[in-house]
XYZ file of C-alpha atoms in Angstrom:
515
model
C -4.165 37.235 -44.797
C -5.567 33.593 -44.658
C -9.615 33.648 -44.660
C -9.404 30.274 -42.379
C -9.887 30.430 -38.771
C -7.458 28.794 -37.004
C -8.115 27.747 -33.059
C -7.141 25.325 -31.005
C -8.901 22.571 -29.272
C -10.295 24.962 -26.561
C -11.788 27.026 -29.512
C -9.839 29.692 -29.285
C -8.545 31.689 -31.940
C -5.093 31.538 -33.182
C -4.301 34.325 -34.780
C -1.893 34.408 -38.247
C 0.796 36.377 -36.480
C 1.577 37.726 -33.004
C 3.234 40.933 -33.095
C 3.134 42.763 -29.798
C 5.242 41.528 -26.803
C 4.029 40.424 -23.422
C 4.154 43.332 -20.851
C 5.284 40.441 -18.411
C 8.368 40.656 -16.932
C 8.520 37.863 -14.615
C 11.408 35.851 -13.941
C 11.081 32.086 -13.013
C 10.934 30.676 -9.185
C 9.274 34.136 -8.291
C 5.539 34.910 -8.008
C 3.095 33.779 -9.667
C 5.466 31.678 -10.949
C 4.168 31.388 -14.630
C 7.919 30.741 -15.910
C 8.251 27.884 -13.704
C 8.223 27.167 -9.665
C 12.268 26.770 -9.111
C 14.938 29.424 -10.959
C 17.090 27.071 -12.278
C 14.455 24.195 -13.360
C 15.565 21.476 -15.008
C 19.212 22.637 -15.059
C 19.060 21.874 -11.277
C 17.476 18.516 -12.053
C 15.798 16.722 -14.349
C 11.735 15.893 -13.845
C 10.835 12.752 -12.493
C 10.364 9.815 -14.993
C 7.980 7.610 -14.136
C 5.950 4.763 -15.474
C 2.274 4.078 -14.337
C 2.391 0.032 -13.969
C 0.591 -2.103 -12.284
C -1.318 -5.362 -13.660
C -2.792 -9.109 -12.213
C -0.961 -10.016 -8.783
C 1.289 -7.741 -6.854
C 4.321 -10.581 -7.725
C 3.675 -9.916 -11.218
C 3.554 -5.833 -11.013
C 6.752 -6.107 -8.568
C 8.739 -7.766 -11.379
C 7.816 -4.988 -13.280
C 8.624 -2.252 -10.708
C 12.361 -3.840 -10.412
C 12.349 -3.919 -14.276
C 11.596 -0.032 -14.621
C 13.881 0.534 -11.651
C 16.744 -1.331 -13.652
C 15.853 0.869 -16.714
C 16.481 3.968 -15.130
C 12.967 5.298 -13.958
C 13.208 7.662 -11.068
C 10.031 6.965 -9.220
C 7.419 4.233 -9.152
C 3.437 5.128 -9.970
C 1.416 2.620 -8.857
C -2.221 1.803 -10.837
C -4.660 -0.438 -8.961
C -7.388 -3.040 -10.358
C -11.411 -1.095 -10.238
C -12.467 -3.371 -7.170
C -9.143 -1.933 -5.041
C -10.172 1.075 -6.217
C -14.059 0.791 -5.022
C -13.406 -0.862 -1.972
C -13.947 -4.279 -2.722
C -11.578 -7.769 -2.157
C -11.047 -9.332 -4.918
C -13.442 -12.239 -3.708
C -16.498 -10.188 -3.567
C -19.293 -10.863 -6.224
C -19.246 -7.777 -7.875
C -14.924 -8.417 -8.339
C -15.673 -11.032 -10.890
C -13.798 -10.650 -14.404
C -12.148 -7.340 -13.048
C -9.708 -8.448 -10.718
C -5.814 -7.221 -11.751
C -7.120 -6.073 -14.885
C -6.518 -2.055 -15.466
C -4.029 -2.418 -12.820
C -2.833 -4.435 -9.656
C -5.198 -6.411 -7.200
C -4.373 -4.944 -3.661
C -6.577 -6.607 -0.950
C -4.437 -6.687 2.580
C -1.405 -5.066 4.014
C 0.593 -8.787 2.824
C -0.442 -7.885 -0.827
C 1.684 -4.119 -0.837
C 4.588 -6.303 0.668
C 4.922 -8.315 -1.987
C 4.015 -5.348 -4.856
C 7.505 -3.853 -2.776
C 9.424 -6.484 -2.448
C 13.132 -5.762 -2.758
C 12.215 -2.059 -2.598
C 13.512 0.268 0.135
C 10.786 2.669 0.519
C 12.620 4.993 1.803
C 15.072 5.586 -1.168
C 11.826 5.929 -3.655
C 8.837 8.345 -4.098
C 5.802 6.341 -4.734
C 3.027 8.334 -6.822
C -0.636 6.232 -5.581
C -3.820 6.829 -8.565
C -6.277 6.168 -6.099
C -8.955 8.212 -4.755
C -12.296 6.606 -2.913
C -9.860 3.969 -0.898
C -6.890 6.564 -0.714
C -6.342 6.374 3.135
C -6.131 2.844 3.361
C -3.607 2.489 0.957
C -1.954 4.761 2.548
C -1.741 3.250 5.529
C -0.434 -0.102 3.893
C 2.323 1.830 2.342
C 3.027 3.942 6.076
C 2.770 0.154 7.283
C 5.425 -1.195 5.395
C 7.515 1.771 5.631
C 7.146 1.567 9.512
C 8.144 -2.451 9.322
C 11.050 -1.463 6.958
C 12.109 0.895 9.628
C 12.047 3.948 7.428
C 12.082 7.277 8.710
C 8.371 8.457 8.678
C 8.980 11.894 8.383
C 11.352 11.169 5.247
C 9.258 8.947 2.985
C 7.945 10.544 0.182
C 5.004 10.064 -2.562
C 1.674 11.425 -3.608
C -1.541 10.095 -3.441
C -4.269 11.231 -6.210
C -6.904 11.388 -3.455
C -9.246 13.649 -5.491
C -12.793 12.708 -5.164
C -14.630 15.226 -6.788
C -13.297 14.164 -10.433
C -14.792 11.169 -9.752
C -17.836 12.605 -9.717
C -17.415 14.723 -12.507
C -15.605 12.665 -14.581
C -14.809 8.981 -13.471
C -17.195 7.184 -11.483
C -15.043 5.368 -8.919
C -16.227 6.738 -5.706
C -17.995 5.175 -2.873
C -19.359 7.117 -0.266
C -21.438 10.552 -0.233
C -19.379 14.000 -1.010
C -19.361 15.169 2.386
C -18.038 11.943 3.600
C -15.581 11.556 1.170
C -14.153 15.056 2.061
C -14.022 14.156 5.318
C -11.623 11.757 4.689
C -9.750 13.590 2.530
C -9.179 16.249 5.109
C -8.443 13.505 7.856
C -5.398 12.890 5.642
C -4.493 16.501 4.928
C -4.079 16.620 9.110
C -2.641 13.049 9.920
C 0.425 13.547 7.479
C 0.824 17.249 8.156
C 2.076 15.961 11.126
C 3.089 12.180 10.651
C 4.047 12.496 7.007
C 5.308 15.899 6.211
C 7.086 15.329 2.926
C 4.229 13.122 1.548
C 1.833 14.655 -1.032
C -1.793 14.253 0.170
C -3.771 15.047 -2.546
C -3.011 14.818 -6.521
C -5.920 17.391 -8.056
C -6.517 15.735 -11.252
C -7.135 17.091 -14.650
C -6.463 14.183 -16.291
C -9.583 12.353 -15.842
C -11.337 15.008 -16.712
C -9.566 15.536 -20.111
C -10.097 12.038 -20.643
C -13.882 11.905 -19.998
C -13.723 14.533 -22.903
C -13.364 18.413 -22.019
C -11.463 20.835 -23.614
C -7.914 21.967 -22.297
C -9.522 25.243 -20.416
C -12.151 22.718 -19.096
C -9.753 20.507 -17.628
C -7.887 23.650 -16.163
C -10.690 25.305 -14.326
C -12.276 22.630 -13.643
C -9.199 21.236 -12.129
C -8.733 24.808 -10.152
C -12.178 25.165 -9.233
C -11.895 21.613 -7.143
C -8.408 22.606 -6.199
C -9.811 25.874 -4.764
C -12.623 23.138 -2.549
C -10.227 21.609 -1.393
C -7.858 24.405 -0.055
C -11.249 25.634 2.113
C -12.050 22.236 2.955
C -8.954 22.588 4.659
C -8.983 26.034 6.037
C -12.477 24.870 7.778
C -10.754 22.433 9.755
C -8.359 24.251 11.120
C -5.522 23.512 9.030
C -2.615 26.197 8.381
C -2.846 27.066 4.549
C 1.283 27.814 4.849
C 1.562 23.851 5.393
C -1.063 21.814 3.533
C -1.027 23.783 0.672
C 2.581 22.866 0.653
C 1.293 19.381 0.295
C -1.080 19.251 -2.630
C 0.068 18.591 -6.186
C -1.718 18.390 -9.417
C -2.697 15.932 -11.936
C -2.295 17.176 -15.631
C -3.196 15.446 -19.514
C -1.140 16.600 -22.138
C -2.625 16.206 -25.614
C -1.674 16.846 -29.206
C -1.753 20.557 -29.745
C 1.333 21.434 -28.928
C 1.059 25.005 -27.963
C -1.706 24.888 -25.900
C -0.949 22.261 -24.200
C 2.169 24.593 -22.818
C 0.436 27.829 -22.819
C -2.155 25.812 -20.232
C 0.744 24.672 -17.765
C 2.053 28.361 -17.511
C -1.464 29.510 -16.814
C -2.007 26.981 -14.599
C 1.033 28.167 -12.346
C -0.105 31.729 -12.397
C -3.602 31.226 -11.631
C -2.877 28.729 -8.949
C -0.416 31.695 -7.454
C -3.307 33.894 -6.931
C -6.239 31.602 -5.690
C -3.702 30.231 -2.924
C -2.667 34.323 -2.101
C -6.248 35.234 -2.134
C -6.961 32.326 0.503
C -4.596 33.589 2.579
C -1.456 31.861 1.951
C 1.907 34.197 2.190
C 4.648 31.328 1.847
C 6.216 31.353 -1.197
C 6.023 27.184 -1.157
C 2.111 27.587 -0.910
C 1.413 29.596 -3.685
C 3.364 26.982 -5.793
C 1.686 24.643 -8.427
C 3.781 21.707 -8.661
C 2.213 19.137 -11.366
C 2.638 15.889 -12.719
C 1.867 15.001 -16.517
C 0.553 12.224 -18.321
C 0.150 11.881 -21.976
C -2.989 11.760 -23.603
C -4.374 8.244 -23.335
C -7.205 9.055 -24.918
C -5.175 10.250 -27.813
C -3.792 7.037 -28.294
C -5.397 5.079 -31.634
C -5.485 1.425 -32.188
C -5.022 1.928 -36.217
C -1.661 2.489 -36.374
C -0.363 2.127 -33.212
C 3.430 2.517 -33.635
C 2.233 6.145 -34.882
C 1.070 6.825 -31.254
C 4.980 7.189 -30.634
C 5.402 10.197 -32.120
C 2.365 11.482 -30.343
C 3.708 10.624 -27.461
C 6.752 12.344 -28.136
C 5.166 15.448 -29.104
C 3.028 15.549 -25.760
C 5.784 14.864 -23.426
C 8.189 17.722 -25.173
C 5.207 20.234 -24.668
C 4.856 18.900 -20.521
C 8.488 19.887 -20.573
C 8.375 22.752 -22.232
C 5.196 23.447 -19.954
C 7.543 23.165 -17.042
C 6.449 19.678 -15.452
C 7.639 18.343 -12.104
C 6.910 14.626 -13.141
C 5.973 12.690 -16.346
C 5.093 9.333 -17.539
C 4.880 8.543 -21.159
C 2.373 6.230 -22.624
C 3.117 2.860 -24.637
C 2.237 2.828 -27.540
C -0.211 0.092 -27.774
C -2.446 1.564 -24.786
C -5.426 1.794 -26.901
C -5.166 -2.061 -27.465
C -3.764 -3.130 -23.999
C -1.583 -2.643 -21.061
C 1.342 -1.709 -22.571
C 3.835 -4.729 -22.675
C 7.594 -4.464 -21.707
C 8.709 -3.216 -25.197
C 6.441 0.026 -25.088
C 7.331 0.802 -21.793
C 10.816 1.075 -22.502
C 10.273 3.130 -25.578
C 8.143 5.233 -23.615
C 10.614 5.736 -21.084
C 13.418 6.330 -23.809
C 11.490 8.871 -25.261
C 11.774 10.895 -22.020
C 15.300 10.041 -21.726
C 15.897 11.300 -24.884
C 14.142 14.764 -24.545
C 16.133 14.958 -21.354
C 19.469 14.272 -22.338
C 19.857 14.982 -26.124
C 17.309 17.628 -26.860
C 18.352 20.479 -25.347
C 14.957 21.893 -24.209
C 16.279 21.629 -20.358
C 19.454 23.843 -20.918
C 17.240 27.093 -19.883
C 14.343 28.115 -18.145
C 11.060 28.634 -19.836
C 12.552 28.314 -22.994
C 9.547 29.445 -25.335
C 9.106 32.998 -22.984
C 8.935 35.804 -25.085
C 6.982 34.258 -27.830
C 4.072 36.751 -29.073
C 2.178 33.615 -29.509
C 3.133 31.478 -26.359
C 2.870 34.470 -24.032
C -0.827 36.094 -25.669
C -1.809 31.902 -25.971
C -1.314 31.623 -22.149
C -3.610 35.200 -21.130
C -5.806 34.166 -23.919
C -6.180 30.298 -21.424
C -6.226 31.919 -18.662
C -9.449 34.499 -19.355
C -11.727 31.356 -20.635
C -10.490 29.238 -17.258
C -11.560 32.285 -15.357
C -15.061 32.455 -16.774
C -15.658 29.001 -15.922
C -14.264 29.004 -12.294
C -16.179 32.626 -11.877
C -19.102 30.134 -12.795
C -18.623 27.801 -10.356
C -18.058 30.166 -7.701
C -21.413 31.482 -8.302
C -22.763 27.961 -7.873
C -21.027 28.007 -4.632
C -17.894 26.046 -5.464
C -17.097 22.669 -6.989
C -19.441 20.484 -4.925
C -22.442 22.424 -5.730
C -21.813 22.611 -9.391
C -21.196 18.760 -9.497
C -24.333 18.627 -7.536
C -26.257 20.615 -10.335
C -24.780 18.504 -13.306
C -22.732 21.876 -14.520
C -19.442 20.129 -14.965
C -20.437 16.710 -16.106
C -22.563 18.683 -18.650
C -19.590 20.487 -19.555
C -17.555 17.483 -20.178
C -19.850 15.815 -22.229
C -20.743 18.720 -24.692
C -17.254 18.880 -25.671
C -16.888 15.577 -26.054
C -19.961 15.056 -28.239
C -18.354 17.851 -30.454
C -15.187 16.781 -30.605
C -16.526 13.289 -31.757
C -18.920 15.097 -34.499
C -15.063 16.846 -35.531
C -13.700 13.647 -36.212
C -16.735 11.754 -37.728
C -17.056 14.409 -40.001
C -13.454 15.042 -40.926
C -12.921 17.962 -39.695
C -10.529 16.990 -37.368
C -8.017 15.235 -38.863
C -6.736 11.971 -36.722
C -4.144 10.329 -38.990
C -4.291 6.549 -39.530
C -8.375 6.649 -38.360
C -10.105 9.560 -40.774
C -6.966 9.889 -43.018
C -3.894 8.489 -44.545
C -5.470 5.010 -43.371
C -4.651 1.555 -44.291
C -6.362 -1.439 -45.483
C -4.934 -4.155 -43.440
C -3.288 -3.409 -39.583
C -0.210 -5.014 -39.338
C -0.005 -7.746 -36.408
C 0.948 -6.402 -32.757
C 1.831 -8.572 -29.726
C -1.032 -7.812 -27.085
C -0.620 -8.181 -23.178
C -3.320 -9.541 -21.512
C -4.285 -10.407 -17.808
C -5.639 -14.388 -16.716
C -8.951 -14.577 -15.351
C -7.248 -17.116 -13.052
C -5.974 -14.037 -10.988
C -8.973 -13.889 -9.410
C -9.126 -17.493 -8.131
C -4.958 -16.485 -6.958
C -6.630 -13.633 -4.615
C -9.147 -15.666 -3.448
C -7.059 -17.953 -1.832
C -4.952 -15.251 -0.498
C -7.831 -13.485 1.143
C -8.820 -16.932 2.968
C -5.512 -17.868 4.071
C -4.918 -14.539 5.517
C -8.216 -14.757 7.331
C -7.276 -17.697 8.692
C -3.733 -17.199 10.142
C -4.371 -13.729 11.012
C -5.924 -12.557 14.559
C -9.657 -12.177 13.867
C -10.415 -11.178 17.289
C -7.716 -8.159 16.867
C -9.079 -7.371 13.414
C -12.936 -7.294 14.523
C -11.889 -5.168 17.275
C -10.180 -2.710 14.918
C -12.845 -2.410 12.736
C -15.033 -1.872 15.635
C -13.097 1.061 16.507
C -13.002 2.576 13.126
C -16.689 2.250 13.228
C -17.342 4.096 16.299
C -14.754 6.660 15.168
C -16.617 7.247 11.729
C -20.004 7.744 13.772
C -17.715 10.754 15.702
C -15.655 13.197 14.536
C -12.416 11.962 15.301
C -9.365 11.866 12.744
C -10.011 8.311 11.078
C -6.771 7.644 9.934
C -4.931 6.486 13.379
C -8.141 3.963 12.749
C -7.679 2.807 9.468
C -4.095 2.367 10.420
C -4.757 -0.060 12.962
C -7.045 -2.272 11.125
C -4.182 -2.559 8.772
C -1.527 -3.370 10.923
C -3.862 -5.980 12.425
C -4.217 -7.486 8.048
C -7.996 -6.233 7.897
C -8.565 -6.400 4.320
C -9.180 -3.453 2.105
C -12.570 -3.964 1.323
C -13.812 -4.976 5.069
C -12.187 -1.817 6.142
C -14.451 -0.558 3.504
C -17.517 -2.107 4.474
C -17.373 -0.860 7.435
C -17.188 2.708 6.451
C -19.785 2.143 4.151
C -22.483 1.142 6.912
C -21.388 4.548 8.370
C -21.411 6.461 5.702
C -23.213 4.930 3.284
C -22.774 4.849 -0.474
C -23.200 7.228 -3.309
């Protein structure tokens, strides 16, 4: 027997052989669901491929949307500049030298017809990583679907709408929790009944992974706010047997390969229960349906075109791991935006794992294993502890409230850096099997000029458009905040009417406040 303990990234012990079978006997599509939420998986169909794009102007992401499309992605995922995602037009003060730069500058109802132009809505889903302004892009995108003359109840999408990662993990909120969960609920009930096949909330992990936690962090963490949000719900009313059917999550997938799957069975199976235990009897409710992302904070600049095979790795183990969505990074993400020529390899690679591997020809395909199957008890008992924890604290709010999380995060980050520093943790092309010189890589970067582009925008729309309509609007979504009245009918309006993002905003903000 080797003397060397093995674990993985969660610090759990990995033991030199598993000998003693699972006393599971679960099949997939049947409760909890740890094999997988449908019976046939991805022999039915494969996951949806999508790319996460959007960069500068929304005429500059759309060419990119209809390039994708053309190369065979199944579903768009939109990312957003920081001031779309705080709640400011790209005019404001505070906008300046951010504007279209981590993603796309959205600032009016005219901007998200342009970022669709050419693009039935109705004949896409449309996956939204926004959180703090979530409802009014929302209503842009209901907007244009309504002026496309798409069938409300038929469009389809997600949403990340998760607040409470921001303030664990992110930073990009705006108003005060209880606020914020206000309006996250207000969504939860306007599309329950205006938007039924649209997916109001994406719980994320993935931000949390990113900010530095361990795999079982990221899972309980992500359950514990998960869990918030289902009684968040239930305290306004709302029928668990519907919303629940509603939420989706938000998963990272990183390098260790094993885990990373072990995690996404756990996750099923502990979702199953929480959603039981709070009531919910539907088989659809007690479903965790997930989206994946690869590690981006995986990616390494030294090296870059090794970051492919990372890639590769992670997205096989999301697969394996039974994902119902998946974008693959570029490979030059830790430089810039990925430019056209990553994006396609990125999208190859799933291609390839979905048509040539074979990993899709049967359910669950690693079931069985002695190490997959004690791996994904072994995840689920540390998540437990932690969520336990936070229950304790009084749920997810609280313990972001008492620093528990954020602490969390940043202990295992701190020793994950110390891992790598030291060599312990071997990351190849940075602490080993380096190289003198990096070899020359074509780099995509954003103009500063955007912001001058949005400007203008902004003031021509303010001049053409009604003002007196808009001020009335906003009026109205003023006096609704101060109430108790479902907002987003409101925020809808001042849309229609081409309020801009961040006066919408604004006037929130001298409701609510900020954070």
């Amino acid at each position: 027997m080797s003397e060397k303990k093995f674990t993985t990234t969660s610090n759990i012990e990995i033991k030199e052989v598993y000998t003693e079978p699972s006393e599971m006997n679960e099949l997939p599509g049947e409760f909890p669901f740890t094999r997988g939420i449908q019976k046939d998986m991805y022999r039915g169909r494969p996951w949806t491929m999508r790319q996460y794009a959007g960069f500068s102007t929304a005429e500059e992401s759309n060419k990119r949307y209809h390039y994708l499309l053309g190369q065979g992605t199944m579903g768009l995922s939109v990312a957003f500049d920081l001031p779309t995602q705080i709640g400011y037009d790209s005019d404001h003060e505070l906008a300046e030298g951010e504007v279209g730069k981590v993603g796309v500058a959205i600032d009016s109802l005219k901007d998200i017809e342009i970022l669709f132009d050419g693009i039935e809505l109705k004949n896409i889903t449309t996956s939204m990583t926004i959180n703090a302004t979530a409802p009014i892009l929302l209503a842009m995108y209901i907007a244009l679907a309504k002026k496309q003359g798409a069938d409300l109840k038929q469009i389809s999408g997600t949403i990340q709408n998760d607040i409470l990662k921001e303030y664990a993990a992110r930073g990009t909120y705006i108003y005060p929790p209880e606020a914020s969960m206000r309006l996250i609920t207000d969504v939860f009930e306007y599309c329950s009944k205006e938007v039924p096949k649209w997916n109001t909330i994406s719980i994320s992990g993935y931000h949390i992974r990113e900010a530095g936690s361990t795999a079982v962090q990221e899972l309980a963490f992500t359950l514990a706010n998960g869990k918030t949000y289902l009684k968040a719900a239930l305290q306004k009313g709302l029928d668990i047997n519907v919303f629940a059917k509603r939420l989706s999550f938000f998963f990272n997938c990183h390098n260790n390969f094993f885990e990373e799957i072990a995690k996404f069975r756990a996750a099923r199976r502990m979702w199953a229960h929480i959603t039981k235990e709070l009531g919910a009897t539907d088989a659809g409710a007690q479903k965790l349906r997930f989206h994946t992302q690869t590690g981006g904070s995986t990616l390494t600049a030294q090296q870059p075109m090794n970051n492919i095979v990372r890639v590769t790795n992670q997205a096989l183990a999301a697969v394996l791991g039974g994902t119902q969505s998946l974008h693959t990074n570029g490979y030059d993400e830790a430089i810039s935006l990925p430019t056209e020529a990553a994006a396609k390899i990125a999208l190859r690679t799933q291609q390839i794992i979905a048509f040539e591997s074979g990993a899709t020809d049967t359910v669950d395909p690693l079931a069985g294993s002695y190490f997959i199957e004690a791996l994904t008890d072994d995840i689920e008992k540390a998540a437990q502890v932690y969520i336990d924890k936070i229950d304790i604290m009084g749920g997810s709010v609280k313990a972001i409230e008492q620093d528990y999380i954020q602490q969390e995060i940043a202990r295992s980050a701190y020793e994950y850096q110390t891992e790598i520093e030291s060599g312990e943790r071997v990351l190849v092309g940075v602490n080993k099997f380096t190289e003198a010189e990096a070899p020359a890589i074509n780099v995509f970067r954003v103009d500063d000029s955007i912001r001058k582009m949005q400007s203008e925008k902004i003031s021509s729309l303010k001049n053409s458009r009604d003002n007196n309509a808009v001020n009335n609007c906003l009026q109205k979504l003023g006096d609704a905040a101060n109430g108790t009245a479902n907002l987003m009918p409101f925020i809808l309006d001042a849309v229609e009417n081409y309020a801009t993002l961040g006066e919408i905003s604004d006037t929130l903000r001298h409701v609510f406040g900020e954070y």
